Amino acid sequence: MSNAFCIIPVGIDDDSILKAVHEAVNYFENDVERFDFVDIPTDAHNKARNQYRATSFLRIAEKGTGKKNIAITDVDIYASRVDFVFGQAFLNGKACVISTHRLNPQFYANDGGCNDGTDDASNYQMFIERVKKETIHEIGHTFGLHHCYDSGCVMSFSPGIEEVDAKGMDLCEKCSESLKSLF
């Protein structure tokens, strides 16, 4: 097992997104490796929901050789008992998945949501920031961090895109101390 964090692109081949994930992983001051592109598992798709099971992507990440393995995809993922997730992780584990699908402002463009008429550059910057926040959040779970009650903390729970946008990019003092105690 490598001591590095490994990024595993699953069905996504967008260098700018992979770069954003790489930058987010650097938050944890660790070496980063990037695996080759992996196809989306055919059994991951739930035709009735027209979404993909997050657990299928977690299984791919679990097979990674890094200390922490981050699967990144652009398809819409879900977990048990919820309509969708931005990401999912094994608490105290080595695997997590992040989906960019609902982090993209274009997802909300047709429902009057977050696409408020700002220019493409602003939307792109918002998208990249969301990807970074959720990457840090899910890696935090792999280190054993739970959801935080501080709405500004990157570890705060985000049931919708508004909460992702409202939280910061950093751990609050309490979560930061919890993370330091693990090392």
Short mmCIF file of C-alpha atoms in Angstrom, two decimals:
data_model
loop_
_atom_site.label_atom_id
_atom_site.label_comp_id
_atom_site.label_asym_id
_atom_site.label_seq_id
_atom_site.Cartn_x
_atom_site.Cartn_y
_atom_site.Cartn_z
CA MET A 1 0.00 0.00 0.00
CA SER A 2 1.26 3.40 -0.96
CA ASN A 3 1.42 6.20 1.60
CA ALA A 4 -0.02 8.58 -0.99
CA PHE A 5 -3.65 9.50 -1.59
CA CYS A 6 -4.91 8.07 -4.88
CA ILE A 7 -7.40 9.75 -7.19
CA ILE A 8 -9.35 7.29 -9.31
CA PRO A 9 -11.33 8.85 -12.18
CA VAL A 10 -14.39 6.68 -12.85
CA GLY A 11 -16.15 7.54 -16.08
CA ILE A 12 -14.74 11.07 -15.99
CA ASP A 13 -11.85 12.39 -18.02
CA ASP A 14 -11.92 16.12 -17.29
CA ASP A 15 -8.45 17.33 -16.37
CA SER A 16 -9.72 20.52 -14.71
CA ILE A 17 -11.94 18.53 -12.34
CA LEU A 18 -9.17 16.06 -11.57
CA LYS A 19 -6.84 18.99 -10.90
CA ALA A 20 -9.41 20.44 -8.45
CA VAL A 21 -9.61 17.12 -6.62
CA HIS A 22 -5.81 16.99 -6.52
CA GLU A 23 -5.71 20.50 -5.02
CA ALA A 24 -8.31 19.52 -2.41
CA VAL A 25 -6.33 16.42 -1.45
CA ASN A 26 -3.33 18.68 -0.86
CA TYR A 27 -5.32 20.15 2.04
CA PHE A 28 -4.20 17.06 3.95
CA GLU A 29 -0.54 17.67 3.03
CA ASN A 30 -0.03 14.29 1.46
CA ASP A 31 1.49 12.94 -1.73
CA VAL A 32 -1.07 12.38 -4.46
CA GLU A 33 -1.14 9.79 -7.23
CA ARG A 34 -3.61 9.58 -10.07
CA PHE A 35 -4.81 6.24 -11.35
CA ASP A 36 -5.77 5.58 -14.92
CA PHE A 37 -9.34 6.13 -16.05
CA VAL A 38 -11.76 3.40 -14.90
CA ASP A 39 -15.05 2.61 -16.63
CA ILE A 40 -18.29 2.95 -14.69
CA PRO A 41 -19.33 -0.52 -13.52
CA THR A 42 -22.31 -1.76 -15.53
CA ASP A 43 -24.03 -3.06 -12.40
CA ALA A 44 -23.89 0.38 -10.75
CA HIS A 45 -26.79 1.83 -12.74
CA ASN A 46 -30.28 1.65 -11.24
CA LYS A 47 -32.56 2.01 -14.25
CA ALA A 48 -35.66 2.72 -12.14
CA ARG A 49 -33.95 5.74 -10.55
CA ASN A 50 -31.72 6.62 -13.50
CA GLN A 51 -28.91 7.01 -10.97
CA TYR A 52 -25.86 5.06 -9.90
CA ARG A 53 -25.22 3.26 -6.61
CA ALA A 54 -22.53 5.05 -4.61
CA THR A 55 -21.45 1.71 -3.12
CA SER A 56 -20.30 0.52 -6.56
CA PHE A 57 -17.85 3.43 -6.71
CA LEU A 58 -16.75 2.84 -3.11
CA ARG A 59 -15.85 -0.74 -4.06
CA ILE A 60 -13.62 0.61 -6.84
CA ALA A 61 -11.98 3.05 -4.42
CA GLU A 62 -11.45 0.27 -1.86
CA LYS A 63 -9.28 -1.55 -4.37
CA GLY A 64 -6.96 1.45 -4.65
CA THR A 65 -3.44 1.11 -3.33
CA GLY A 66 -3.28 4.43 -1.51
CA LYS A 67 -3.59 5.32 2.14
CA LYS A 68 -6.81 7.05 1.06
CA ASN A 69 -8.50 6.44 -2.28
CA ILE A 70 -10.85 8.95 -3.87
CA ALA A 71 -13.11 7.83 -6.71
CA ILE A 72 -14.37 10.81 -8.71
CA THR A 73 -17.25 10.58 -11.17
CA ASP A 74 -19.65 12.86 -13.00
CA VAL A 75 -22.72 10.63 -12.84
CA ASP A 76 -25.61 11.10 -10.40
CA ILE A 77 -25.10 8.84 -7.36
CA TYR A 78 -27.33 7.83 -4.48
CA ALA A 79 -27.16 5.94 -1.22
CA SER A 80 -29.73 3.98 0.77
CA ARG A 81 -32.72 5.96 1.96
CA VAL A 82 -31.75 9.24 0.24
CA ASP A 83 -32.52 10.71 -3.17
CA PHE A 84 -28.91 11.58 -3.95
CA VAL A 85 -25.50 12.20 -2.42
CA PHE A 86 -22.69 14.53 -3.39
CA GLY A 87 -20.30 11.93 -2.05
CA GLN A 88 -19.95 9.05 0.34
CA ALA A 89 -17.13 7.58 2.41
CA PHE A 90 -16.30 4.72 4.70
CA LEU A 91 -15.89 6.28 8.15
CA ASN A 92 -12.34 5.54 9.35
CA GLY A 93 -11.79 3.73 6.06
CA LYS A 94 -9.63 4.28 3.04
CA ALA A 95 -12.29 4.84 0.37
CA CYS A 96 -14.60 7.64 -0.68
CA VAL A 97 -16.45 8.78 -3.78
CA ILE A 98 -17.34 12.26 -4.98
CA SER A 99 -19.87 12.95 -7.73
CA THR A 100 -19.65 16.23 -9.62
CA HIS A 101 -23.10 15.76 -11.17
CA ARG A 102 -25.15 17.82 -8.71
CA LEU A 103 -22.25 20.13 -7.86
CA ASN A 104 -22.34 21.56 -11.37
CA PRO A 105 -24.39 24.79 -11.63
CA GLN A 106 -25.70 23.54 -14.98
CA PHE A 107 -27.67 20.86 -13.10
CA TYR A 108 -29.78 23.63 -11.56
CA ALA A 109 -30.00 25.86 -14.65
CA ASN A 110 -33.40 24.60 -15.78
CA ASP A 111 -35.20 24.74 -12.44
CA GLY A 112 -34.48 28.35 -11.53
CA GLY A 113 -32.00 27.22 -8.88
CA CYS A 114 -28.40 28.25 -8.46
CA ASN A 115 -27.80 29.48 -11.99
CA ASP A 116 -28.64 33.10 -11.27
CA GLY A 117 -27.45 34.55 -14.54
CA THR A 118 -23.82 34.85 -13.50
CA ASP A 119 -21.31 34.38 -16.27
CA ASP A 120 -19.76 31.06 -17.24
CA ALA A 121 -16.47 31.89 -15.50
CA SER A 122 -18.28 32.54 -12.21
CA ASN A 123 -20.28 29.33 -12.55
CA TYR A 124 -17.13 27.38 -13.33
CA GLN A 125 -15.36 28.83 -10.28
CA MET A 126 -18.39 27.94 -8.12
CA PHE A 127 -18.33 24.41 -9.53
CA ILE A 128 -14.62 23.93 -8.79
CA GLU A 129 -15.07 25.28 -5.25
CA ARG A 130 -17.93 22.84 -4.63
CA VAL A 131 -15.83 19.92 -5.89
CA LYS A 132 -12.98 20.88 -3.56
CA LYS A 133 -15.29 21.25 -0.53
CA GLU A 134 -16.91 17.88 -1.05
CA THR A 135 -13.55 16.20 -1.64
CA ILE A 136 -12.19 17.56 1.65
CA HIS A 137 -15.46 16.62 3.37
CA GLU A 138 -15.41 12.99 2.21
CA ILE A 139 -11.71 12.53 2.96
CA GLY A 140 -12.47 13.93 6.42
CA HIS A 141 -14.91 11.06 6.93
CA THR A 142 -12.20 8.54 6.00
CA PHE A 143 -10.16 9.98 8.87
CA GLY A 144 -13.06 9.43 11.26
CA LEU A 145 -14.51 12.94 11.28
CA HIS A 146 -18.29 13.05 11.65
CA HIS A 147 -20.66 15.74 10.44
CA CYS A 148 -20.10 19.01 12.26
CA TYR A 149 -22.77 21.30 13.72
CA ASP A 150 -20.79 24.39 12.68
CA SER A 151 -22.46 25.35 9.38
CA GLY A 152 -19.26 27.09 8.25
CA CYS A 153 -17.13 23.97 8.68
CA VAL A 154 -16.37 21.90 5.60
CA MET A 155 -17.51 18.86 7.63
CA SER A 156 -21.03 20.24 8.07
CA PHE A 157 -23.81 18.11 6.58
CA SER A 158 -25.00 19.24 3.16
CA PRO A 159 -28.43 17.87 2.25
CA GLY A 160 -28.63 20.35 -0.64
CA ILE A 161 -26.47 22.56 -2.79
CA GLU A 162 -27.29 25.64 -0.70
CA GLU A 163 -25.48 24.09 2.28
CA VAL A 164 -22.47 23.24 0.12
CA ASP A 165 -22.29 26.85 -1.01
CA ALA A 166 -22.74 28.21 2.53
CA LYS A 167 -19.98 26.22 4.21
CA GLY A 168 -16.34 27.11 4.08
CA MET A 169 -13.40 25.28 2.57
CA ASP A 170 -11.72 24.61 5.92
CA LEU A 171 -12.26 22.56 9.05
CA CYS A 172 -13.52 24.44 12.09
CA GLU A 173 -11.26 24.58 15.14
CA LYS A 174 -12.93 21.57 16.79
CA CYS A 175 -12.70 19.36 13.69
CA SER A 176 -9.14 20.52 13.05
CA GLU A 177 -8.17 19.51 16.59
CA SER A 178 -9.91 16.15 16.15
CA LEU A 179 -7.96 15.53 12.95
CA LYS A 180 -4.65 16.50 14.58
CA SER A 181 -5.31 14.07 17.43
CA LEU A 182 -5.43 11.24 14.88
CA PHE A 183 -1.81 11.82 13.83
#
